[in-house]
Amino acid sequence: MNTFDVEELRSETPGCEFGVHFNHSGASLPSRPTLETIWRYLHREAVDGPMETAIDAGPLLEDVRADAASLIGATPDEMAFMGSGSAAWGAAFAALPPLAAGDRILVGRQEWGGNLATMQAAAARTGARVETIPAREDGGVDASALANLIDDRVRLVSLTWLPANGGLINDAAAVGCVTKAAGIPYFIDAAQALGQIPIHVGALGCDALTAAGRKFLRGPRGTAILYVRRAFLQRLTPSYLDVVSGPIVDGVVAIRNDARRFEASENSPALLLGLGTAIRQAKAIGINIIHERITTLAGTLRDNLRSIPKVTVRDLGTDLSGIVSFTIDGVPASEIRVALAERQIATGANGVPYTPLDMTARRLDQVARASVSYLNTPSEMALLSDAVAALAARA
Ligand SMILES: Cc1ncc(COP(=O)(O)O)c(C=O)c1O
């Protein structure tokens, strides 16, 4: 595709016929080609037998792996397919060397709540500590402050690159420079980045990167990627194995020598092939083009919302993503979400558990979240702004 034909892309997206979708950071709308890939494969499974069909699917899934790898600047042997972003992140974390009392884990202030819960539970079991890296004045992670926190007890630095509760884009590459110099494992949660902004794991300097397929990339639910840097892989011991990730050969466990040591042998080829279609579509449009359009649309939406009395845009940072967060004085975000849904406008409402450190630091209990995809149009944004203005006027 040489030009960005949004109308054509919308006409290939069944969900665009039925409402206005501003919840791409929760889960986006899959395209018809993605749905057809899934349906075709499920039909073949039903007719020819699931195990029998899987024999042919093997090479196709390796193509998906190669495409997923090239989307983030990795190699196929560094990629595992997982069932969710949390499962991917948790698998990598659980595979780190055991923590001991006094060990430290450093996290960004916008760390995803699920990752944080996993780390805090591990810290509570072992006597390790989870500490928050100070934020800069604009709310983003402060890489210089991180450098000052490093000592020989730090076992992991974890950063949620684009937080779930707003438009901030953390400077993940600056954090990577610090961790690389210190030789400390560095995990990036890229759930909200995949399919929205360009990703190059080499430039980020991370050891592991995780993301679900269903968000800005528009892949199916139940899919996720786990990247593990080749040279880092040997430092990770999966918390469990199966007959493909660690077969017993001559009485000895032969753990796979690539990132598939984390992958379950029982998965859904239909969904993974659907993920492959979504990846190919995003690459055909061009991630830079997608990013540019999202930035422009989200910028306009923020300007519109800022002009409405009683509405406060809550996004931190200077370099902003397509996630637009806001509050209306006197109206809880959960009510905003319901009221907009009644007008067929899908948005999100984020409470404290999604990003506990940041919400607590900012004394926010909920924010409304309108996340913008390249699929959205200026007229949809006007509809959303008008609906928010009407709600604010009633408050
Ligand atoms: C930043 C971030 N990280 C991780 C996750 C968790 O992904 P999943 O729901 O696939 O486990 C989410 C989900 O919204 C997220 O926004």
Tab-separated table of C-alpha atoms and ligand atoms in Angstrom:
chain	number	residue	atom	x	y	z
A	1	MET	CA	0.000	0.000	0.000
A	2	ASN	CA	1.551	3.269	-1.112
A	3	THR	CA	-1.017	5.669	0.239
A	4	PHE	CA	-2.888	5.608	3.482
A	5	ASP	CA	-6.455	4.807	2.463
A	6	VAL	CA	-8.280	4.900	5.769
A	7	GLU	CA	-11.702	4.417	4.195
A	8	GLU	CA	-10.560	1.206	2.556
A	9	LEU	CA	-9.059	-0.025	5.807
A	10	ARG	CA	-12.276	0.823	7.650
A	11	SER	CA	-14.390	-0.949	5.064
A	12	GLU	CA	-12.268	-4.041	5.743
A	13	THR	CA	-13.009	-3.782	9.468
A	14	PRO	CA	-16.463	-5.128	10.394
A	15	GLY	CA	-16.427	-3.360	13.778
A	16	CYS	CA	-16.277	0.062	12.092
A	17	GLU	CA	-19.834	-0.447	10.812
A	18	PHE	CA	-21.326	-0.769	14.268
A	19	GLY	CA	-19.976	1.973	16.465
A	20	VAL	CA	-17.151	4.307	17.280
A	21	HIS	CA	-14.147	2.589	18.781
A	22	PHE	CA	-11.752	4.476	21.028
A	23	ASN	CA	-10.594	1.493	23.049
A	24	HIS	CA	-7.676	0.313	20.941
A	25	SER	CA	-5.467	0.162	24.017
A	26	GLY	CA	-7.920	-2.294	25.601
A	27	ALA	CA	-8.357	-4.293	22.425
A	28	SER	CA	-8.647	-2.997	18.887
A	29	LEU	CA	-10.927	-4.124	16.058
A	30	PRO	CA	-9.535	-6.931	13.918
A	31	SER	CA	-9.670	-6.641	10.136
A	32	ARG	CA	-11.720	-8.908	7.904
A	33	PRO	CA	-8.547	-10.570	6.471
A	34	THR	CA	-7.448	-11.384	10.034
A	35	LEU	CA	-10.869	-12.834	10.848
A	36	GLU	CA	-10.899	-14.827	7.612
A	37	THR	CA	-7.483	-16.283	8.355
A	38	ILE	CA	-8.785	-17.491	11.718
A	39	TRP	CA	-12.099	-18.828	10.360
A	40	ARG	CA	-10.433	-20.647	7.465
A	41	TYR	CA	-8.026	-22.386	9.759
A	42	LEU	CA	-10.692	-23.311	12.324
A	43	HIS	CA	-12.791	-24.745	9.527
A	44	ARG	CA	-9.875	-26.838	8.311
A	45	GLU	CA	-9.291	-28.090	11.835
A	46	ALA	CA	-12.941	-29.099	12.091
A	47	VAL	CA	-12.865	-30.916	8.758
A	48	ASP	CA	-9.392	-32.463	8.641
A	49	GLY	CA	-8.737	-32.818	12.379
A	50	PRO	CA	-6.863	-30.325	14.572
A	51	MET	CA	-3.665	-32.350	15.000
A	52	GLU	CA	-3.619	-33.302	11.327
A	53	THR	CA	-4.054	-29.690	10.204
A	54	ALA	CA	-1.263	-28.560	12.510
A	55	ILE	CA	1.314	-30.437	10.428
A	56	ASP	CA	0.761	-28.014	7.529
A	57	ALA	CA	0.541	-25.034	9.848
A	58	GLY	CA	4.108	-25.506	11.133
A	59	PRO	CA	5.887	-23.641	8.299
A	60	LEU	CA	3.195	-20.950	8.241
A	61	LEU	CA	3.686	-20.323	11.949
A	62	GLU	CA	7.413	-19.990	11.375
A	63	ASP	CA	6.600	-17.284	8.810
A	64	VAL	CA	4.541	-15.513	11.491
A	65	ARG	CA	7.492	-15.797	13.869
A	66	ALA	CA	9.806	-14.273	11.279
A	67	ASP	CA	7.336	-11.444	10.623
A	68	ALA	CA	6.881	-10.791	14.347
A	69	ALA	CA	10.662	-10.730	14.759
A	70	SER	CA	11.173	-8.280	11.918
A	71	LEU	CA	8.451	-6.010	13.326
A	72	ILE	CA	10.630	-5.402	16.403
A	73	GLY	CA	14.128	-5.784	14.946
A	74	ALA	CA	14.695	-9.253	16.430
A	75	THR	CA	15.553	-12.650	14.947
A	76	PRO	CA	13.016	-15.501	14.855
A	77	ASP	CA	14.914	-17.596	17.406
A	78	GLU	CA	14.421	-14.752	19.911
A	79	MET	CA	10.617	-14.894	19.651
A	80	ALA	CA	8.055	-16.960	21.560
A	81	PHE	CA	4.290	-16.821	21.144
A	82	MET	CA	2.337	-16.570	24.370
A	83	GLY	CA	-1.302	-16.275	25.394
A	84	SER	CA	-1.266	-12.810	26.974
A	85	GLY	CA	1.043	-9.921	27.753
A	86	SER	CA	1.038	-10.813	31.442
A	87	ALA	CA	1.809	-14.472	30.733
A	88	ALA	CA	4.736	-13.410	28.522
A	89	TRP	CA	6.160	-10.988	31.073
A	90	GLY	CA	5.560	-13.412	33.952
A	91	ALA	CA	7.283	-16.276	32.121
A	92	ALA	CA	10.423	-14.193	31.607
A	93	PHE	CA	10.391	-12.922	35.200
A	94	ALA	CA	9.866	-16.389	36.678
A	95	ALA	CA	12.861	-17.620	34.682
A	96	LEU	CA	15.327	-15.187	36.249
A	97	PRO	CA	17.777	-16.511	38.852
A	98	PRO	CA	16.080	-16.770	42.285
A	99	LEU	CA	15.859	-13.583	44.341
A	100	ALA	CA	17.422	-13.360	47.786
A	101	ALA	CA	16.840	-11.127	50.793
A	102	GLY	CA	18.174	-7.636	50.110
A	103	ASP	CA	17.940	-7.933	46.311
A	104	ARG	CA	16.418	-4.954	44.530
A	105	ILE	CA	14.125	-4.598	41.536
A	106	LEU	CA	13.752	-1.130	40.030
A	107	VAL	CA	10.586	-0.205	38.160
A	108	GLY	CA	9.228	2.817	36.348
A	109	ARG	CA	6.399	4.722	38.011
A	110	GLN	CA	3.947	3.647	35.332
A	111	GLU	CA	4.651	-0.081	35.690
A	112	TRP	CA	1.686	-2.238	34.650
A	113	GLY	CA	-0.150	-3.443	37.760
A	114	GLY	CA	0.037	-7.112	36.822
A	115	ASN	CA	3.824	-7.030	36.474
A	116	LEU	CA	4.090	-5.106	39.703
A	117	ALA	CA	1.921	-7.650	41.546
A	118	THR	CA	4.150	-10.457	40.263
A	119	MET	CA	7.291	-8.645	41.430
A	120	GLN	CA	5.851	-7.630	44.786
A	121	ALA	CA	4.695	-11.171	45.501
A	122	ALA	CA	8.157	-12.505	44.639
A	123	ALA	CA	9.761	-9.821	46.792
A	124	ALA	CA	7.494	-10.687	49.721
A	125	ARG	CA	8.458	-14.370	49.437
A	126	THR	CA	12.180	-13.720	49.315
A	127	GLY	CA	12.881	-10.528	51.231
A	128	ALA	CA	13.754	-8.611	48.057
A	129	ARG	CA	12.515	-5.043	47.487
A	130	VAL	CA	10.686	-3.383	44.616
A	131	GLU	CA	11.672	0.276	44.277
A	132	THR	CA	10.314	3.005	42.032
A	133	ILE	CA	12.708	4.876	39.751
A	134	PRO	CA	12.093	8.610	40.230
A	135	ALA	CA	10.131	10.372	37.516
A	136	ARG	CA	11.256	13.531	35.729
A	137	GLU	CA	9.213	16.678	36.118
A	138	ASP	CA	7.147	15.743	33.057
A	139	GLY	CA	6.292	12.360	34.630
A	140	GLY	CA	8.534	10.195	32.433
A	141	VAL	CA	11.151	7.827	33.803
A	142	ASP	CA	14.343	9.599	34.868
A	143	ALA	CA	17.250	7.615	33.423
A	144	SER	CA	19.856	9.732	35.243
A	145	ALA	CA	18.140	9.066	38.559
A	146	LEU	CA	18.143	5.368	37.661
A	147	ALA	CA	21.910	5.486	37.149
A	148	ASN	CA	22.293	6.797	40.705
A	149	LEU	CA	20.203	3.940	42.124
A	150	ILE	CA	22.257	1.138	40.645
A	151	ASP	CA	24.317	-1.046	42.964
A	152	ASP	CA	25.325	-4.692	43.033
A	153	ARG	CA	22.001	-5.771	44.589
A	154	VAL	CA	19.891	-4.680	41.605
A	155	ARG	CA	18.621	-7.811	39.847
A	156	LEU	CA	16.202	-6.319	37.316
A	157	VAL	CA	15.014	-3.045	35.838
A	158	SER	CA	11.484	-3.187	34.466
A	159	LEU	CA	9.837	-0.440	32.451
A	160	THR	CA	6.340	-0.140	31.058
A	161	TRP	CA	7.222	1.857	27.984
A	162	LEU	CA	3.815	3.331	27.146
A	163	PRO	CA	1.636	3.244	30.253
A	164	ALA	CA	-1.952	2.047	30.184
A	165	ASN	CA	-3.281	5.165	31.897
A	166	GLY	CA	-2.224	7.927	29.546
A	167	GLY	CA	-0.236	9.276	26.640
A	168	LEU	CA	3.279	9.221	28.083
A	169	ILE	CA	6.030	7.597	26.006
A	170	ASN	CA	8.842	6.793	28.399
A	171	ASP	CA	12.413	7.125	27.195
A	172	ALA	CA	13.006	3.402	27.143
A	173	ALA	CA	16.264	3.664	25.165
A	174	ALA	CA	17.808	5.966	27.804
A	175	VAL	CA	17.003	3.355	30.454
A	176	GLY	CA	18.576	0.719	28.197
A	177	CYS	CA	21.840	2.698	28.097
A	178	VAL	CA	21.994	2.647	31.902
A	179	THR	CA	21.157	-1.052	32.294
A	180	LYS	CA	23.571	-2.051	29.547
A	181	ALA	CA	26.436	-0.122	31.125
A	182	ALA	CA	25.637	-1.731	34.491
A	183	GLY	CA	25.029	-5.231	33.074
A	184	ILE	CA	21.589	-5.468	34.693
A	185	PRO	CA	18.683	-7.375	33.088
A	186	TYR	CA	16.158	-5.009	31.524
A	187	PHE	CA	12.563	-5.940	30.682
A	188	ILE	CA	10.277	-3.712	28.635
A	189	ASP	CA	6.509	-4.043	28.704
A	190	ALA	CA	5.584	-2.886	25.195
A	191	ALA	CA	1.878	-3.789	25.381
A	192	GLN	CA	0.756	-0.354	24.221
A	193	ALA	CA	3.643	0.145	21.809
A	194	LEU	CA	3.250	-2.871	19.510
A	195	GLY	CA	1.536	-1.758	16.320
A	196	GLN	CA	1.498	1.863	17.421
A	197	ILE	CA	5.103	3.047	17.304
A	198	PRO	CA	8.280	1.668	15.719
A	199	ILE	CA	10.087	-0.836	17.937
A	200	HIS	CA	13.719	-1.851	17.585
A	201	VAL	CA	14.907	-4.027	20.428
A	202	GLY	CA	18.569	-3.320	19.640
A	203	ALA	CA	18.054	0.425	19.957
A	204	LEU	CA	16.098	-0.045	23.190
A	205	GLY	CA	18.872	-2.165	24.705
A	206	CYS	CA	16.431	-4.525	26.427
A	207	ASP	CA	16.890	-8.175	27.331
A	208	ALA	CA	13.202	-9.076	27.171
A	209	LEU	CA	10.205	-7.338	25.632
A	210	THR	CA	6.570	-8.392	25.845
A	211	ALA	CA	3.307	-7.312	24.241
A	212	ALA	CA	-0.177	-8.613	23.587
A	213	GLY	CA	-1.316	-8.864	19.976
A	214	ARG	CA	-4.837	-7.518	20.435
A	215	LYS	CA	-4.133	-3.832	21.079
A	216	PHE	CA	-2.871	-1.306	18.514
A	217	LEU	CA	-1.629	-4.130	16.293
A	218	ARG	CA	-5.225	-5.385	15.882
A	219	GLY	CA	-4.338	-9.052	16.318
A	220	PRO	CA	-6.642	-11.574	17.980
A	221	ARG	CA	-7.204	-11.809	21.727
A	222	GLY	CA	-5.270	-14.662	23.300
A	223	THR	CA	-2.026	-13.861	21.479
A	224	ALA	CA	1.161	-12.191	22.681
A	225	ILE	CA	4.851	-12.060	21.889
A	226	LEU	CA	7.830	-12.586	24.140
A	227	TYR	CA	11.205	-11.432	22.848
A	228	VAL	CA	14.334	-12.607	24.650
A	229	ARG	CA	17.729	-11.358	23.498
A	230	ARG	CA	19.777	-14.262	22.121
A	231	ALA	CA	22.738	-13.883	24.484
A	232	PHE	CA	20.420	-13.433	27.478
A	233	LEU	CA	18.422	-16.574	26.853
A	234	GLN	CA	20.917	-18.861	28.576
A	235	ARG	CA	20.471	-16.895	31.812
A	236	LEU	CA	16.786	-17.780	31.970
A	237	THR	CA	15.395	-21.077	33.222
A	238	PRO	CA	11.709	-21.537	32.363
A	239	SER	CA	9.540	-22.241	35.406
A	240	TYR	CA	7.996	-25.203	33.590
A	241	LEU	CA	8.567	-27.179	30.424
A	242	ASP	CA	6.535	-29.322	28.087
A	243	VAL	CA	7.338	-31.953	25.514
A	244	VAL	CA	8.410	-29.387	22.924
A	245	SER	CA	10.097	-26.725	25.063
A	246	GLY	CA	12.019	-29.345	27.046
A	247	PRO	CA	11.722	-32.892	25.734
A	248	ILE	CA	13.406	-35.700	27.627
A	249	VAL	CA	15.958	-37.271	25.298
A	250	ASP	CA	17.815	-40.389	26.490
A	251	GLY	CA	16.646	-39.627	30.000
A	252	VAL	CA	17.952	-36.061	29.936
A	253	VAL	CA	15.886	-32.850	29.702
A	254	ALA	CA	16.890	-31.051	26.520
A	255	ILE	CA	15.661	-27.479	27.004
A	256	ARG	CA	15.236	-25.735	23.678
A	257	ASN	CA	18.048	-23.429	22.763
A	258	ASP	CA	15.805	-20.612	21.534
A	259	ALA	CA	12.979	-18.463	22.880
A	260	ARG	CA	10.543	-21.271	22.213
A	261	ARG	CA	11.687	-22.708	25.523
A	262	PHE	CA	8.939	-20.410	26.867
A	263	GLU	CA	6.250	-21.342	24.386
A	264	ALA	CA	3.470	-23.807	25.137
A	265	SER	CA	3.290	-26.608	22.598
A	266	GLU	CA	-0.494	-26.537	22.929
A	267	ASN	CA	-1.687	-23.260	21.463
A	268	SER	CA	-4.125	-22.034	18.859
A	269	PRO	CA	-2.588	-21.997	15.360
A	270	ALA	CA	-5.733	-20.219	14.121
A	271	LEU	CA	-5.114	-17.281	16.435
A	272	LEU	CA	-1.390	-17.182	15.726
A	273	LEU	CA	-2.007	-17.204	11.978
A	274	GLY	CA	-4.512	-14.386	12.558
A	275	LEU	CA	-1.785	-12.545	14.434
A	276	GLY	CA	0.426	-13.062	11.394
A	277	THR	CA	-2.151	-11.440	9.132
A	278	ALA	CA	-2.413	-8.463	11.506
A	279	ILE	CA	1.372	-8.083	11.557
A	280	ARG	CA	1.596	-8.192	7.770
A	281	GLN	CA	-1.165	-5.612	7.458
A	282	ALA	CA	0.542	-3.249	9.887
A	283	LYS	CA	3.832	-3.638	8.035
A	284	ALA	CA	2.128	-3.050	4.685
A	285	ILE	CA	0.694	0.233	5.944
A	286	GLY	CA	3.993	1.113	7.622
A	287	ILE	CA	4.475	1.546	11.361
A	288	ASN	CA	5.930	5.034	10.842
A	289	ILE	CA	2.833	6.078	8.919
A	290	ILE	CA	0.574	4.548	11.575
A	291	HIS	CA	2.476	6.356	14.308
A	292	GLU	CA	2.315	9.677	12.495
A	293	ARG	CA	-1.432	9.467	11.943
A	294	ILE	CA	-2.121	8.412	15.528
A	295	THR	CA	0.005	11.299	16.832
A	296	THR	CA	-1.898	13.825	14.720
A	297	LEU	CA	-5.342	12.464	15.611
A	298	ALA	CA	-4.584	12.160	19.323
A	299	GLY	CA	-3.123	15.691	19.359
A	300	THR	CA	-6.338	17.069	17.893
A	301	LEU	CA	-8.444	15.100	20.355
A	302	ARG	CA	-6.420	16.457	23.283
A	303	ASP	CA	-6.868	20.013	21.993
A	304	ASN	CA	-10.626	19.450	21.651
A	305	LEU	CA	-10.937	18.016	25.150
A	306	ARG	CA	-8.838	20.812	26.677
A	307	SER	CA	-11.295	23.366	25.312
A	308	ILE	CA	-14.241	21.802	27.207
A	309	PRO	CA	-15.017	23.331	30.621
A	310	LYS	CA	-14.632	20.898	33.578
A	311	VAL	CA	-12.526	18.510	31.466
A	312	THR	CA	-8.866	17.948	32.366
A	313	VAL	CA	-6.506	16.052	30.083
A	314	ARG	CA	-4.322	13.879	32.340
A	315	ASP	CA	-1.536	12.826	29.983
A	316	LEU	CA	2.033	13.130	31.227
A	317	GLY	CA	5.144	13.663	29.147
A	318	THR	CA	6.190	15.605	26.115
A	319	ASP	CA	6.393	12.855	23.511
A	320	LEU	CA	2.818	11.524	23.465
A	321	SER	CA	1.108	8.330	22.304
A	322	GLY	CA	-2.426	7.672	21.055
A	323	ILE	CA	-3.734	7.067	24.575
A	324	VAL	CA	-5.684	10.131	25.665
A	325	SER	CA	-6.629	10.220	29.351
A	326	PHE	CA	-8.946	12.741	30.926
A	327	THR	CA	-11.311	13.417	33.794
A	328	ILE	CA	-14.519	15.399	34.073
A	329	ASP	CA	-15.051	17.247	37.367
A	330	GLY	CA	-17.698	15.414	39.377
A	331	VAL	CA	-18.121	12.459	36.989
A	332	PRO	CA	-16.293	9.195	37.792
A	333	ALA	CA	-14.470	7.684	34.806
A	334	SER	CA	-16.531	4.496	35.086
A	335	GLU	CA	-19.672	6.607	34.547
A	336	ILE	CA	-18.093	8.392	31.598
A	337	ARG	CA	-17.364	5.030	30.009
A	338	VAL	CA	-20.940	3.824	30.480
A	339	ALA	CA	-22.473	7.085	29.240
A	340	LEU	CA	-20.288	7.045	26.107
A	341	ALA	CA	-21.059	3.356	25.515
A	342	GLU	CA	-24.768	4.252	25.511
A	343	ARG	CA	-23.925	6.448	22.510
A	344	GLN	CA	-22.058	3.563	20.861
A	345	ILE	CA	-18.677	5.116	21.659
A	346	ALA	CA	-16.294	2.574	23.195
A	347	THR	CA	-13.688	3.983	25.591
A	348	GLY	CA	-11.963	2.747	28.744
A	349	ALA	CA	-11.871	3.670	32.413
A	350	ASN	CA	-8.641	2.991	34.258
A	351	GLY	CA	-8.587	2.503	37.990
A	352	VAL	CA	-5.651	2.305	40.386
A	353	PRO	CA	-4.872	-1.442	39.931
A	354	TYR	CA	-3.715	-0.997	36.306
A	355	THR	CA	-0.972	1.501	37.195
A	356	PRO	CA	-0.910	1.654	41.004
A	357	LEU	CA	2.326	3.596	41.490
A	358	ASP	CA	1.472	6.370	39.080
A	359	MET	CA	-2.190	6.728	40.043
A	360	THR	CA	-1.246	6.869	43.720
A	361	ALA	CA	1.566	9.368	43.105
A	362	ARG	CA	-0.883	11.625	41.256
A	363	ARG	CA	-3.742	11.014	43.705
A	364	LEU	CA	-6.024	9.818	40.931
A	365	ASP	CA	-8.513	7.027	41.509
A	366	GLN	CA	-9.780	6.736	37.928
A	367	VAL	CA	-9.126	8.261	34.524
A	368	ALA	CA	-11.222	8.017	31.381
A	369	ARG	CA	-9.223	6.697	28.452
A	370	ALA	CA	-9.852	7.289	24.767
A	371	SER	CA	-7.239	5.475	22.724
A	372	VAL	CA	-6.866	6.443	19.094
A	373	SER	CA	-5.998	4.159	16.197
A	374	TYR	CA	-5.128	5.061	12.614
A	375	LEU	CA	-8.630	3.726	11.870
A	376	ASN	CA	-10.307	6.625	13.668
A	377	THR	CA	-11.524	9.637	11.716
A	378	PRO	CA	-11.876	13.345	12.472
A	379	SER	CA	-15.673	12.968	12.467
A	380	GLU	CA	-15.453	10.226	15.115
A	381	MET	CA	-13.290	12.512	17.204
A	382	ALA	CA	-15.870	15.284	16.881
A	383	LEU	CA	-18.572	12.825	18.030
A	384	LEU	CA	-16.490	11.870	21.051
A	385	SER	CA	-15.665	15.477	21.956
A	386	ASP	CA	-19.332	16.500	21.635
A	387	ALA	CA	-20.419	13.598	23.830
A	388	VAL	CA	-17.812	14.495	26.472
A	389	ALA	CA	-18.909	18.150	26.319
A	390	ALA	CA	-22.531	17.113	26.854
A	391	LEU	CA	-21.562	14.999	29.873
A	392	ALA	CA	-19.450	17.817	31.324
A	393	ALA	CA	-22.280	20.302	30.827
A	394	ARG	CA	-24.641	18.060	32.800
A	395	ALA	CA	-22.183	17.524	35.649
B	1	LIG	C1	0.894	-1.599	29.631
B	1	LIG	C2	0.257	-2.952	29.745
B	1	LIG	N1	1.008	-4.002	30.094
B	1	LIG	C3	0.501	-5.219	30.220
B	1	LIG	C4	-0.823	-5.462	29.972
B	1	LIG	C5	-1.339	-6.838	30.192
B	1	LIG	O1	-1.597	-7.521	29.010
B	1	LIG	P1	-2.596	-8.751	29.066
B	1	LIG	O2	-3.925	-8.208	29.419
B	1	LIG	O3	-2.523	-9.308	27.667
B	1	LIG	O4	-2.089	-9.705	30.081
B	1	LIG	C6	-1.657	-4.407	29.595
B	1	LIG	C7	-3.079	-4.639	29.328
B	1	LIG	O5	-3.849	-3.755	29.076
B	1	LIG	C8	-1.098	-3.117	29.483
B	1	LIG	O6	-1.832	-2.057	29.141
